Coordinates of C-alpha atoms in Angstrom, one line a residue:
M1 CA 145.8 130.5 103.2
A2 CA 145.2 127.9 105.3
E3 CA 145.5 124.6 105.5
L4 CA 142.6 122.5 104.3
Q5 CA 141.5 119.5 106.7
S6 CA 139.5 116.8 105.1
S7 CA 136.5 117.8 107.1
E8 CA 136.5 120.8 105.5
R9 CA 137.3 119.8 102.0
L10 CA 134.6 117.7 101.7
I11 CA 131.9 120.4 102.1
I12 CA 133.6 121.8 100.2
N13 CA 133.6 119.5 97.7
Q14 CA 130.0 119.0 98.0
L15 CA 128.6 122.2 98.0
F16 CA 130.2 121.8 94.2
D17 CA 128.5 119.9 93.5
H18 CA 125.0 119.8 95.8
S19 CA 124.8 123.0 96.1
V20 CA 123.9 122.1 99.9
F21 CA 125.2 120.2 102.9
T22 CA 123.0 119.7 105.4
S23 CA 123.8 118.0 109.3
T24 CA 121.4 115.4 109.5
V25 CA 123.3 111.6 109.5
T26 CA 122.0 109.1 108.0
P27 CA 122.8 105.8 108.2
D28 CA 123.9 105.2 104.3
M29 CA 126.7 107.9 105.0
T30 CA 130.1 107.7 105.6
H31 CA 132.5 107.4 108.0
A32 CA 133.6 110.9 106.1
T33 CA 130.8 112.2 105.6
V34 CA 129.6 112.2 109.8
D35 CA 133.0 113.6 110.8
A36 CA 132.4 116.4 108.1
I37 CA 128.9 117.0 109.8
N38 CA 130.9 116.6 113.7
A39 CA 133.0 119.1 112.5
L40 CA 130.6 122.0 111.0
K41 CA 129.4 122.1 114.0
R42 CA 133.0 123.8 115.8
P43 CA 132.8 128.0 114.7
A44 CA 136.7 127.4 113.8
V45 CA 135.6 125.0 111.0
Q46 CA 132.7 127.6 109.7
K47 CA 135.2 130.0 109.4
K48 CA 137.7 128.6 107.4
I49 CA 135.8 127.6 104.9
T50 CA 133.9 130.7 104.9
S51 CA 136.9 132.6 104.8
Y52 CA 137.6 128.8 102.0
L53 CA 134.8 131.1 99.9
N54 CA 135.6 134.1 100.4
D55 CA 138.6 134.8 99.1
L56 CA 138.2 131.9 96.2
V57 CA 135.1 133.7 94.3
G58 CA 134.1 136.1 96.7
M59 CA 131.2 134.5 98.9
G60 CA 130.9 132.1 101.5
P61 CA 127.8 129.9 102.6
D62 CA 124.7 130.5 104.0
N63 CA 124.2 128.5 107.0
Y64 CA 120.9 128.1 108.6
Q65 CA 121.1 126.0 111.7
E66 CA 124.0 124.2 110.6
N67 CA 122.7 123.4 106.8
L68 CA 124.4 125.4 104.3
L69 CA 123.9 126.4 101.0
F70 CA 125.9 127.9 98.1
L71 CA 124.0 129.5 95.2
L72 CA 127.2 130.3 93.1
G73 CA 128.5 129.5 89.3
P74 CA 126.2 127.7 87.4
N75 CA 123.8 126.7 90.9
Q76 CA 122.2 129.8 89.9
L77 CA 118.7 129.3 88.3
D78 CA 116.8 130.8 85.3
P79 CA 113.1 131.7 86.4
D80 CA 111.6 128.5 84.8
A81 CA 114.3 126.9 87.0
V82 CA 113.4 128.5 90.5
H83 CA 109.4 128.1 89.4
V84 CA 109.9 124.8 88.7
L85 CA 112.2 124.5 92.1
L86 CA 109.5 126.7 94.1
A87 CA 106.4 124.4 92.7
T88 CA 108.1 121.2 93.3
L89 CA 108.6 122.3 96.6
K90 CA 105.5 122.8 97.8
T91 CA 104.3 119.3 95.9
I92 CA 106.4 116.6 97.8
I93 CA 105.9 119.3 101.4
N94 CA 101.9 118.1 100.9
E95 CA 102.1 115.5 100.0
P96 CA 100.1 113.6 103.0
N97 CA 101.7 110.6 103.2
L98 CA 105.7 112.8 103.7
Q99 CA 103.2 114.5 106.6
T100 CA 104.3 111.7 109.8
A101 CA 108.4 111.5 110.3
E102 CA 107.5 107.3 110.3
A103 CA 105.9 107.3 106.6
D104 CA 107.2 105.8 103.7
R105 CA 109.4 108.7 102.3
L106 CA 108.0 107.7 98.2
V107 CA 106.3 109.6 96.4
V108 CA 105.5 108.6 93.0
A109 CA 107.1 110.6 90.6
E110 CA 104.7 111.0 87.6
K111 CA 102.3 112.6 89.7
I112 CA 104.5 115.1 90.8
V113 CA 105.3 116.0 87.7
R114 CA 101.8 116.3 87.0
Q115 CA 101.4 118.3 89.8
V116 CA 104.2 121.1 89.3
R117 CA 102.5 121.4 85.7
S118 CA 99.6 122.9 86.8
E119 CA 101.6 126.0 88.5
V120 CA 104.3 125.8 85.8
I121 CA 101.8 126.1 82.2
N122 CA 104.3 127.0 79.7
L123 CA 106.6 123.9 80.6
G124 CA 106.0 120.8 79.2
E125 CA 105.7 117.3 81.5
K126 CA 108.9 116.3 79.5
E127 CA 110.7 119.3 80.2
I128 CA 109.5 120.0 84.0
Y129 CA 110.8 115.7 84.5
R130 CA 114.0 117.1 83.4
L131 CA 114.0 119.7 85.4
I132 CA 113.2 118.2 89.1
T133 CA 116.1 115.4 87.7
R134 CA 118.6 118.3 87.5
L135 CA 117.8 120.2 90.8
F136 CA 116.2 118.2 93.3
V137 CA 118.3 114.4 92.0
D138 CA 121.6 115.5 90.4
R139 CA 122.3 117.9 92.5
L140 CA 120.5 118.4 95.3
G141 CA 120.5 115.4 96.1
L142 CA 116.9 115.9 97.7
L143 CA 115.5 113.1 95.6
T144 CA 116.7 109.6 95.3
P145 CA 115.0 107.7 91.6
D146 CA 113.7 104.3 92.7
Q147 CA 111.2 101.6 91.6
I148 CA 108.4 99.2 93.8
D149 CA 107.8 96.0 91.9
G150 CA 107.9 94.9 88.6
P151 CA 103.9 94.0 86.7
L152 CA 102.3 90.8 87.7
P153 CA 102.1 88.3 85.8
D154 CA 98.8 89.9 84.4
Q155 CA 100.0 92.5 83.5
T156 CA 101.7 94.7 81.0
E157 CA 104.9 95.6 81.4
F158 CA 105.5 98.6 83.2
V159 CA 107.3 100.2 85.1
T160 CA 106.4 103.1 88.0
E161 CA 109.4 105.6 89.0
Y162 CA 108.9 106.6 92.6
W163 CA 112.0 109.3 93.9
D164 CA 112.9 108.9 98.0
V165 CA 112.7 111.6 99.5
S166 CA 115.2 113.4 101.8
P167 CA 114.8 113.7 105.3
D168 CA 116.1 117.6 105.7
F169 CA 113.6 117.8 102.4
T170 CA 112.3 120.7 103.8
A171 CA 114.9 121.8 106.6
V172 CA 116.8 122.1 103.3
A173 CA 113.7 123.6 101.2
K174 CA 113.2 126.7 104.0
C175 CA 116.6 127.8 103.2
L176 CA 115.7 127.6 99.0
V177 CA 112.8 129.7 99.7
D178 CA 114.4 132.4 102.2
A179 CA 117.6 132.6 99.6
L180 CA 115.7 133.4 96.4
I181 CA 113.5 135.5 98.2
A182 CA 116.2 137.1 100.6
E183 CA 118.1 140.7 97.8
Q184 CA 121.3 139.8 96.8
T185 CA 123.9 142.3 97.1
P186 CA 126.5 141.5 94.4
P187 CA 129.8 141.4 96.0
Q188 CA 132.9 144.0 95.2
L189 CA 134.5 141.4 93.0
T190 CA 138.9 141.5 92.5
Q191 CA 139.8 140.2 89.3
S192 CA 141.0 136.8 90.2
Q193 CA 137.6 135.6 92.2
Q194 CA 135.7 137.0 88.3
V195 CA 138.3 134.0 87.0
N196 CA 137.3 131.8 89.9
R197 CA 134.2 132.2 88.9
E198 CA 133.9 131.6 85.5
L199 CA 136.2 128.5 85.8
L200 CA 133.4 126.7 88.2
L201 CA 130.7 128.0 86.3
H202 CA 132.2 126.9 82.8
R203 CA 135.6 124.8 84.0
Y204 CA 136.8 126.1 80.1
M205 CA 138.2 129.9 79.3
S206 CA 139.6 131.2 76.2
P207 CA 140.3 134.2 74.8
D208 CA 137.6 134.3 72.5
T209 CA 135.3 133.7 75.9
A210 CA 136.0 135.7 78.2
P211 CA 138.8 138.3 77.1
V212 CA 138.8 140.7 79.7
L213 CA 139.7 138.3 82.1
W214 CA 142.0 135.8 80.3
P215 CA 145.1 138.2 80.5
V216 CA 144.3 138.3 84.3
L217 CA 144.5 134.7 83.9
V218 CA 147.9 134.7 82.2
A219 CA 149.0 136.7 85.2
N220 CA 148.3 134.4 87.9
K221 CA 147.7 131.1 86.6
H222 CA 150.4 130.2 89.8
A223 CA 148.4 131.6 92.5
I224 CA 144.7 131.2 90.7
A225 CA 146.1 127.7 90.7
A226 CA 147.3 126.8 93.9
Q227 CA 144.0 128.0 94.7
W228 CA 142.5 125.1 93.1
T229 CA 144.7 122.7 94.1
E230 CA 143.7 123.0 98.4
L231 CA 140.7 120.5 97.3
Q232 CA 142.7 118.1 96.3
R233 CA 140.7 117.8 93.6
F234 CA 141.1 120.5 91.2
V235 CA 143.8 120.9 88.4
L236 CA 144.4 124.1 86.1
E237 CA 145.6 123.6 82.9
C238 CA 146.5 126.0 81.0
G239 CA 147.7 126.5 77.6
N240 CA 148.2 129.1 74.7
D241 CA 144.5 129.1 73.7
Y242 CA 142.9 127.9 76.2
A243 CA 142.3 126.6 80.0
L244 CA 140.9 124.4 81.8
L245 CA 139.6 123.6 85.3
L246 CA 140.3 119.7 85.3
D247 CA 138.3 117.5 87.4
S248 CA 139.6 114.2 89.5
Q249 CA 136.2 113.4 90.5
R250 CA 134.5 113.8 86.9
Q251 CA 134.9 109.9 84.7
Q252 CA 134.1 110.0 81.4
S253 CA 131.0 109.1 80.6
A254 CA 129.6 106.4 77.5
A255 CA 126.4 107.8 78.1
M256 CA 124.1 108.2 74.6
P257 CA 123.9 112.1 74.5
Y258 CA 127.2 112.7 75.7
V259 CA 128.8 110.3 73.0
T260 CA 127.0 112.5 70.2
A261 CA 128.1 116.1 71.6
L262 CA 131.5 115.0 71.3
A263 CA 130.5 114.0 67.3
V264 CA 128.6 117.0 66.8
A265 CA 131.6 119.1 68.5
N266 CA 134.4 117.5 65.7
S267 CA 131.5 117.2 63.2
L268 CA 131.5 121.9 64.0
G269 CA 134.8 121.9 61.7
V270 CA 135.4 126.0 62.1
G271 CA 131.7 127.0 63.6
I272 CA 128.1 126.5 62.2
P273 CA 124.9 129.4 62.6
A274 CA 123.6 128.6 66.0
V275 CA 120.7 128.1 64.7
D276 CA 121.4 125.5 62.5
L277 CA 122.9 123.1 65.9
N278 CA 119.6 121.8 66.5
G279 CA 120.2 120.3 62.7
R280 CA 123.5 119.4 62.6
I281 CA 122.3 116.8 66.6
H282 CA 119.3 115.1 64.7
Q283 CA 121.9 114.6 61.7
I284 CA 124.9 113.2 64.1
A285 CA 122.5 111.2 66.6
Q286 CA 121.1 109.4 63.7
Q287 CA 123.5 108.5 62.5
L288 CA 125.2 106.7 65.4
Y289 CA 122.3 105.5 67.0
P290 CA 119.7 104.9 64.3
H291 CA 117.3 103.3 66.5
K292 CA 117.4 105.3 69.5
D293 CA 115.2 109.0 70.4
I294 CA 118.1 111.5 71.5
S295 CA 117.2 113.9 73.7
V296 CA 119.0 117.5 71.3
Y297 CA 117.9 118.9 75.0
D298 CA 120.9 116.3 76.4
V299 CA 123.4 117.0 74.1
T300 CA 122.9 120.5 73.8
T301 CA 123.5 120.2 77.7
A302 CA 126.4 117.4 77.0
L303 CA 127.9 120.0 74.8
R304 CA 128.2 123.0 76.6
D305 CA 128.5 120.8 80.9
N306 CA 131.7 119.8 78.6
A307 CA 132.8 122.5 77.2
L308 CA 132.7 121.5 74.0
I309 CA 131.0 124.2 71.9
Q310 CA 131.4 128.5 72.6
H311 CA 128.4 130.6 71.5
Q312 CA 129.6 133.7 69.6
Q313 CA 127.6 136.3 67.6
D314 CA 125.3 133.6 66.5
F315 CA 128.0 131.4 65.7
I316 CA 128.9 127.6 67.3
S317 CA 132.5 126.7 67.1
P318 CA 134.7 123.9 68.7
T319 CA 136.4 124.6 71.8
P320 CA 140.6 124.0 71.6
L321 CA 139.0 120.8 73.9
V322 CA 137.6 119.0 71.2
K323 CA 140.7 117.9 69.6
R324 CA 142.0 115.5 72.7
F325 CA 138.9 113.7 72.0
A326 CA 138.0 111.4 69.0
V327 CA 133.7 108.0 69.0
R328 CA 134.7 105.3 67.9
T329 CA 133.2 101.6 68.4
D330 CA 134.7 99.2 70.7
D331 CA 134.8 96.0 70.2
K332 CA 130.5 95.6 70.3
G333 CA 130.3 97.5 68.2
D334 CA 128.8 100.0 70.7
W335 CA 130.4 103.6 70.2
Q336 CA 132.0 105.1 72.7

């Protein structure tokens, strides 16, 4: 396996984080990102990136006029997410103030959510807002939250949320639509590629969560670890009963849903029926933050994204990772 250069690592890591790597240079970009965009123009760089990803997970990125798209693992979408994605693309592309290059590229978040809701009628506005945020803000980076000036002195205080639309929005939208409507032939994966896909999807494996793949990981852990080490970001930690893909770019969160998720996971003991999980989340959230409204959806997402629980046969139990964490108060009395 050829050694990756810094620009190639940056591109691959951004594909893992955002599913896309675009070729448009903007004033706020770092020099490293601009260098990576220029490097991508070279066929040899494109070949190395594709080769590395093929070796790792059996699939390279799609290239649309130097815009790379990588929909795999955690980037795959369920039907509701696809519906929201397509409706959001159409709504924003048709926004009147985005029709000229000179126009201010801001859209009102509430207006976009309501227009998408008129097409995705089976979801409420709060869920649509969460999905748009997860897809377009957190993952794809095509929308950036912004807030315009606050209220006038004689008005009731309020803040209107805006989204700043990326100049790449239309180009990436075409990539996404083309990828979604294309017929995909599932590749024939090696066992190591299946393990790597599992790690990319969940960042966590154990004999319970992946009984078929676990022996493959144990037998090939050094070779698999070396593949991930090449990105100079991930470290594969293998214990007797778990494996964790540690990410040096992920910092521990102090957000209330994350802290609540840690407390919930610590409270599970040997486990509880899956139908009781929401009730347990409500109970723990009330204990930690009695005067706050903590979203069950956000806590559940934190539990899964941080590999704190495993779901088997309608039963939820903590993973071995939970032993690493404890929830306590800091000097100010805030939970952490």
